[in-house]
XYZ file of C-alpha atoms in Angstrom:
475
model
C 0.000 0.000 0.000
C 1.391 3.399 -0.942
C 1.868 5.566 2.121
C 1.663 8.677 -0.061
C -1.638 7.663 -1.698
C -3.237 6.849 1.664
C -2.228 10.196 3.177
C -3.303 12.065 0.048
C -6.741 10.423 0.153
C -7.140 11.304 3.856
C -6.287 14.956 3.120
C -8.701 15.168 0.196
C -11.624 13.576 2.049
C -10.957 15.651 5.167
C -11.067 18.823 3.084
C -14.326 17.721 1.426
C -15.918 17.142 4.843
C -14.626 20.386 6.342
C -15.892 22.439 3.395
C -19.235 20.582 3.597
C -18.935 19.204 0.084
C -19.792 16.029 1.956
C -22.555 17.225 4.338
C -23.031 15.914 7.866
C -25.115 12.729 7.772
C -24.346 11.940 4.138
C -23.161 8.476 3.221
C -19.576 7.959 2.123
C -18.888 5.895 -1.007
C -18.373 2.209 -0.363
C -14.792 1.001 -0.199
C -15.210 -0.785 -3.529
C -16.774 2.255 -5.221
C -14.129 4.715 -3.998
C -11.412 2.246 -4.919
C -12.712 2.135 -8.489
C -13.303 5.910 -8.691
C -9.794 6.813 -7.486
C -7.897 3.905 -8.977
C -6.685 2.852 -5.525
C -6.444 -0.501 -3.796
C -9.193 -1.438 -1.364
C -6.650 -1.627 1.469
C -5.598 1.990 0.798
C -9.211 3.186 0.932
C -9.943 1.125 4.057
C -6.894 2.535 5.847
C -7.943 6.074 4.903
C -11.460 5.430 6.244
C -9.972 4.044 9.464
C -7.968 7.259 9.857
C -11.024 9.458 9.215
C -12.979 7.391 11.749
C -10.162 7.789 14.286
C -10.336 11.554 13.755
C -14.092 11.458 14.352
C -14.948 12.707 10.849
C -16.885 9.605 9.813
C -18.408 6.631 11.578
C -19.281 3.111 10.490
C -22.837 1.784 10.785
C -23.281 -1.992 10.813
C -24.390 -3.361 7.400
C -24.863 0.171 6.119
C -21.463 1.752 5.485
C -19.679 4.925 6.543
C -21.401 8.255 7.261
C -20.123 11.805 7.746
C -20.063 13.076 11.322
C -18.713 16.483 10.473
C -15.752 18.215 12.050
C -15.189 17.321 15.690
C -14.094 19.781 18.367
C -10.591 18.339 18.485
C -10.102 18.916 14.767
C -11.051 22.600 14.868
C -8.703 23.533 17.686
C -6.848 26.775 16.884
C -3.592 24.886 17.346
C -0.911 24.350 14.764
C 1.326 21.330 14.390
C 4.920 21.733 15.578
C 7.406 22.794 12.925
C 10.416 20.765 11.843
C 13.041 20.973 14.576
C 16.239 23.007 14.132
C 18.899 21.541 16.420
C 22.500 22.731 16.327
C 24.387 20.850 13.617
C 27.355 20.040 15.846
C 28.124 16.688 17.501
C 27.909 17.013 21.277
C 28.699 14.753 24.240
C 25.627 13.757 26.220
C 24.920 14.357 29.896
C 21.696 13.402 31.671
C 20.151 14.856 34.787
C 18.217 13.443 37.705
C 14.734 14.143 36.358
C 14.501 10.976 34.265
C 15.584 8.814 37.204
C 12.943 10.534 39.312
C 10.218 9.909 36.721
C 11.113 6.211 36.529
C 11.184 5.840 40.324
C 7.691 7.337 40.450
C 6.434 4.839 37.864
C 5.252 7.551 35.490
C 7.255 7.182 32.267
C 3.974 7.307 30.307
C 1.621 8.798 32.858
C 0.749 12.058 34.599
C 0.325 10.240 37.908
C 2.637 7.547 39.202
C 2.257 4.014 40.575
C -1.396 3.610 39.614
C -3.135 0.244 39.633
C -3.877 -1.060 36.153
C -7.543 -0.723 35.218
C -7.478 -3.905 33.125
C -5.299 -6.945 33.693
C -3.912 -9.283 31.041
C -5.162 -12.570 32.456
C -4.274 -14.598 29.370
C -0.658 -13.394 29.520
C -0.377 -14.217 33.219
C -1.844 -17.632 32.541
C 0.711 -18.369 29.800
C 3.623 -17.183 31.936
C 2.460 -19.186 34.959
C 1.998 -22.314 32.853
C 5.508 -21.956 31.434
C 6.918 -21.584 34.929
C 5.104 -24.713 36.136
C 6.283 -26.773 33.164
C 9.905 -25.688 33.411
C 12.213 -28.690 33.648
C 15.052 -29.151 36.110
C 17.476 -28.917 33.209
C 16.067 -25.537 32.175
C 16.206 -24.262 35.748
C 19.834 -25.272 36.140
C 21.184 -24.197 32.744
C 21.483 -20.981 30.773
C 19.502 -20.423 27.605
C 21.386 -20.545 24.300
C 22.969 -17.161 23.401
C 20.525 -16.284 20.624
C 17.463 -17.109 22.727
C 14.686 -19.671 22.473
C 14.317 -20.861 18.877
C 10.503 -21.117 19.077
C 10.240 -17.478 20.159
C 12.580 -16.328 17.411
C 10.396 -18.183 14.912
C 7.263 -16.470 16.214
C 8.946 -13.066 16.006
C 10.084 -13.746 12.453
C 6.445 -14.493 11.526
C 5.255 -11.253 13.126
C 7.882 -9.182 11.315
C 6.337 -10.234 8.008
C 3.583 -7.675 8.705
C 6.261 -4.989 8.413
C 7.570 -6.632 5.205
C 10.781 -7.816 6.913
C 11.576 -11.343 5.750
C 13.760 -13.036 8.358
C 14.492 -16.518 9.593
C 14.685 -17.457 13.271
C 18.465 -17.732 12.935
C 18.704 -14.033 12.035
C 17.109 -12.897 15.315
C 18.632 -12.612 18.804
C 16.493 -12.289 21.943
C 17.385 -9.399 24.265
C 16.313 -8.024 27.640
C 14.006 -5.443 26.087
C 14.437 -2.907 23.292
C 16.826 -0.712 25.299
C 19.154 -3.706 25.572
C 18.810 -4.313 21.825
C 19.744 -0.676 21.118
C 22.727 -0.986 23.470
C 23.978 -4.086 21.648
C 23.490 -2.397 18.275
C 25.499 0.668 19.313
C 28.237 -1.423 20.895
C 28.524 -3.518 17.727
C 28.757 -0.560 15.344
C 30.549 2.249 17.218
C 33.500 3.061 19.471
C 34.040 5.604 22.240
C 34.122 9.139 20.787
C 32.270 8.295 17.568
C 29.643 10.624 16.114
C 26.172 9.064 15.861
C 23.321 10.799 14.019
C 19.882 10.774 15.652
C 16.527 12.459 15.090
C 15.713 15.485 17.249
C 13.764 15.480 19.474
C 14.643 11.847 20.058
C 14.126 9.024 22.537
C 15.780 9.858 25.868
C 16.866 6.231 26.272
C 19.092 6.594 23.211
C 20.751 9.692 24.657
C 21.382 7.757 27.878
C 23.124 5.055 25.859
C 25.234 7.667 24.068
C 26.366 9.002 27.443
C 27.178 5.546 28.812
C 29.191 4.610 25.694
C 30.944 7.970 25.323
C 29.348 8.745 21.944
C 28.662 12.180 20.477
C 25.118 12.939 19.368
C 24.587 14.712 16.057
C 20.935 15.735 16.231
C 19.160 16.069 12.897
C 16.087 18.171 12.072
C 12.883 16.129 12.218
C 9.254 16.764 11.386
C 6.532 15.773 13.891
C 4.658 14.276 10.927
C 7.305 12.617 8.751
C 10.237 12.171 11.130
C 13.915 12.584 10.330
C 14.730 14.832 7.380
C 16.610 12.996 4.588
C 17.860 16.383 3.320
C 19.393 17.146 6.710
C 21.001 13.710 6.784
C 22.492 14.247 3.323
C 24.004 17.577 4.386
C 25.360 16.127 7.639
C 27.042 13.237 5.814
C 28.967 15.808 3.780
C 30.328 17.545 6.882
C 30.761 14.917 9.596
C 32.357 11.505 9.953
C 29.173 9.792 11.096
C 29.624 6.184 12.251
C 25.969 5.172 12.708
C 22.409 6.458 12.439
C 19.678 5.781 15.026
C 16.140 6.293 13.765
C 12.585 5.357 14.733
C 10.474 5.485 11.540
C 7.154 4.331 13.052
C 5.403 6.562 15.611
C 8.642 7.765 17.167
C 8.687 9.143 20.672
C 8.169 11.938 21.614
C 6.351 13.308 18.542
C 4.672 10.196 17.155
C 6.057 10.920 13.665
C 5.640 8.316 10.947
C 8.175 8.294 8.107
C 6.875 8.072 4.511
C 8.055 5.067 2.523
C 9.967 7.252 0.072
C 11.971 8.764 2.939
C 12.932 5.330 4.249
C 14.261 4.351 0.851
C 16.126 7.623 0.421
C 17.818 7.256 3.806
C 19.075 3.842 2.733
C 20.367 5.299 -0.537
C 22.112 8.222 1.183
C 23.960 5.933 3.586
C 24.845 3.250 1.046
C 28.072 4.774 -0.291
C 29.459 5.075 3.241
C 28.255 1.606 4.190
C 26.750 3.308 7.251
C 24.960 1.080 9.785
C 21.393 2.106 10.607
C 19.883 1.191 13.971
C 16.090 1.049 13.617
C 14.001 1.341 16.775
C 10.687 -0.310 15.821
C 9.201 -0.580 19.307
C 5.994 1.309 18.377
C 5.484 -0.320 14.966
C 2.645 -2.575 16.177
C 0.714 0.356 17.676
C -0.864 1.814 14.564
C -4.342 3.271 15.055
C -5.246 1.240 11.976
C -4.987 -2.483 11.321
C -2.094 -2.072 8.884
C 1.240 -1.484 10.613
C 3.887 0.536 8.694
C 6.651 -1.122 6.754
C 10.021 -1.247 8.479
C 13.010 0.567 7.064
C 14.777 -2.765 7.528
C 12.495 -4.332 4.903
C 14.118 -2.223 2.154
C 17.653 -3.230 3.104
C 19.442 -5.971 1.198
C 22.939 -5.294 2.514
C 22.599 -6.276 6.186
C 23.325 -2.693 7.318
C 20.052 -2.167 9.208
C 19.889 -3.507 12.760
C 16.186 -3.874 13.620
C 15.372 -3.524 17.348
C 12.081 -3.971 19.187
C 10.288 -5.588 22.136
C 6.848 -6.251 23.623
C 7.252 -3.669 26.392
C 5.119 -0.996 24.682
C 2.675 -3.252 22.841
C 2.033 -5.792 25.624
C 3.720 -5.376 29.026
C 6.407 -3.025 30.299
C 7.381 -5.560 32.944
C 7.986 -8.350 30.427
C 11.594 -7.576 29.529
C 11.715 -9.537 26.289
C 13.016 -7.834 23.175
C 14.914 -8.749 20.045
C 17.403 -7.555 17.488
C 17.861 -8.591 13.861
C 21.486 -7.463 13.526
C 22.155 -8.402 9.905
C 25.879 -8.605 9.173
C 26.648 -7.823 12.835
C 25.042 -11.023 14.141
C 28.128 -12.730 15.554
C 29.349 -9.540 17.216
C 25.924 -8.877 18.770
C 25.642 -12.464 20.011
C 29.016 -12.127 21.725
C 28.028 -8.782 23.258
C 24.815 -10.291 24.586
C 26.890 -12.843 26.510
C 28.946 -9.996 27.954
C 25.994 -7.774 28.939
C 23.327 -10.260 30.055
C 24.731 -13.776 29.581
C 21.330 -15.321 28.757
C 17.574 -14.708 28.569
C 14.929 -16.061 30.944
C 13.619 -19.294 29.415
C 10.335 -19.337 31.337
C 9.397 -15.840 30.156
C 10.254 -16.732 26.576
C 8.160 -19.932 26.663
C 5.245 -18.079 28.186
C 5.413 -15.492 25.416
C 5.601 -18.257 22.785
C 2.349 -19.735 24.120
C 0.720 -16.300 24.181
C 1.664 -15.729 20.543
C 0.787 -19.227 19.331
C -2.708 -19.216 20.802
C -3.518 -15.906 19.082
C -3.850 -13.899 22.298
C -1.373 -11.247 21.190
C -3.310 -10.459 18.003
C -6.561 -10.254 19.956
C -4.872 -7.979 22.494
C -3.527 -5.708 19.744
C -6.920 -5.307 18.073
C -8.412 -4.089 21.346
C -5.356 -2.044 22.307
C -5.208 -0.160 19.010
C -8.839 0.861 19.337
C -8.327 1.999 22.936
C -5.250 4.034 22.052
C -7.089 5.708 19.189
C -9.945 6.668 21.509
C -7.611 7.829 24.293
C -5.651 9.925 21.805
C -8.845 11.565 20.583
C -9.879 12.273 24.180
C -6.513 13.839 24.890
C -6.823 16.221 21.941
C -10.213 17.361 23.189
C -8.944 17.855 26.752
C -5.864 19.749 25.597
C -8.051 22.190 23.701
C -10.161 22.721 26.800
C -7.644 22.520 29.660
C -4.439 23.822 28.066
C -5.606 26.860 26.064
C -2.132 28.438 25.987
C -0.734 25.484 24.046
C 1.069 26.696 20.929
C 1.115 23.444 18.979
C 0.798 19.693 19.313
C 1.659 16.782 17.051
C -1.012 14.539 15.522
C 0.342 10.972 15.484
C -1.314 8.054 13.735
C -0.155 5.530 16.301
C 2.182 5.035 19.234
C 1.667 6.180 22.808
C 2.384 9.904 22.982
C 2.278 13.306 21.358
C 4.461 16.421 21.553
C 3.106 19.652 23.025
C 4.732 23.067 22.702
C 3.918 25.792 25.225
C 4.703 29.536 25.065
C 8.458 30.238 25.083
C 8.707 31.765 28.609
C 7.563 28.477 30.132
C 10.364 26.139 31.200
C 8.880 22.651 31.640
C 12.025 21.455 33.436
C 11.395 24.099 36.080
C 7.662 23.374 35.961
C 8.440 19.744 36.810
C 9.244 20.611 40.438
C 6.070 22.629 40.917
C 3.884 19.987 39.348
C 5.246 17.322 41.712
C 3.856 19.306 44.642
C 0.397 18.715 43.180
C 0.982 15.058 42.368
C 1.499 15.640 38.628
C 4.482 14.105 36.868
C 5.610 15.782 33.649
C 7.980 14.529 30.979
C 9.871 17.737 30.056
C 11.010 18.312 26.488
C 14.622 18.879 27.575
C 14.960 15.106 28.189
C 14.667 14.430 24.452
C 17.864 16.174 23.394
C 21.543 16.560 24.313
C 21.251 20.290 23.640
C 19.647 23.152 25.548
C 16.454 22.918 23.556
C 12.733 22.077 23.824
C 12.426 23.566 27.316
C 8.952 24.848 26.451
C 7.811 21.384 25.288
C 6.258 18.310 26.903
C 5.636 14.735 25.903
C 2.115 13.763 26.961
C 1.002 10.155 26.703
C -2.378 8.603 25.966
C -1.204 5.125 27.005
C -3.736 4.841 29.843
C -7.499 5.401 30.100
C -8.486 8.933 31.045
C -9.786 8.218 34.505
C -11.198 11.017 36.619
C -7.843 11.279 38.414
C -5.879 11.644 35.178
C -8.333 14.178 33.779
C -7.994 16.175 36.977
C -4.188 16.020 36.720
C -4.296 17.423 33.176
C -6.668 20.167 34.269
C -4.385 21.153 37.157
C -1.425 21.123 34.786
C -3.276 23.636 32.630
C -3.758 25.839 35.682
C -0.048 25.648 36.543
C 0.828 26.645 32.987
C -1.648 29.545 33.064
C -0.175 30.802 36.356
C 3.443 30.275 35.310
C 4.594 33.870 34.565
C 2.978 35.242 37.704
C 4.341 32.496 39.985
C 7.857 32.351 38.528
C 10.447 33.185 41.147
């Protein structure tokens, strides 16, 4: 499915609805009819309709089709989307502060309030894990797992990666202790202390932590909150700097939720080909599309073994289940050796439990429900931001993932606001965490990972009050 054609169709239909060329209550063309009229595949039309439904512009009626709802409140907010970032084009060493440690200790990496009980448990996952623990043999309890990880799990992961058009065998995958561990192994296999590594900006704070631990210099590249890392900026940077690796998250990257067009993925591969530059792809949010069709991986376009594909189930299933993987391409033997050094082996019981969960179809059922919930929670967040955070300058509009990027007026320093918000039981994720530079201090990452309970809604409302009072209360 062409990413460009799908987006173009969404834009055209959105404009027709907003200008009332398709009046409220009118019936949309059937998927087959629109497919024939526009010369598009049915899957492209269906994905576009899913997006319009997620935005509240249309709704499906059983056995009747799709109908126009009109423009929802959240889509008429007088709020622009953030512009493409403009970080300094100089490699810099990375230093991290105490705020991130504090956020993690409070259990609020993706929440405004910490250490909350989960509203819904995953009974089927617990059942699979418990069964695997009960069936574990004495031999398994007394011996380490093989370095690459359980073969059955690697086979299941290889099958799942087909949805992203990555064709891999079980032997090309190595199990890790989560995606952060996979990223660590990828960086260790491709770089040395003092190397320059290119990364999108704003970027995942976990990557910047790894840069600091490994003594790497971060070259932050301009990125769009819609389309991600700029290929033009990468091309220019390759002409000026001796870049040793590129870290990129093409699908619903944190903190903006950007999703890279297919043409950009291919161009990035072309730009890095002459230098034989390794690309580390963080695909941890790839399964969390608001639609049924997940994006294609950048890895799927690579035929040289330069792309190291990293992911885990921590965002799509359970943050506590520290099971991830890496498809390291030509770096397989080096990564396998580094896994022995950094973690020795993976937990066999957890892997077997996850195999059962995947084999019985529970993961697919979970994802279908989870995607719908995330889409609804995202829509709720947009509506609440328009109501409770009226001074907001811009916010991103992701099509999947767990979070969006909010920009506040320039005088507001969200790193300073963090301390004040804690006094009211609100835990922010300041924009400064997503860069090695002194940037994004007026920005926040806000997540829609959890249901908007009364307590969370109240926290967002109180945050809006703190922001509104900021200039007057600043000391």
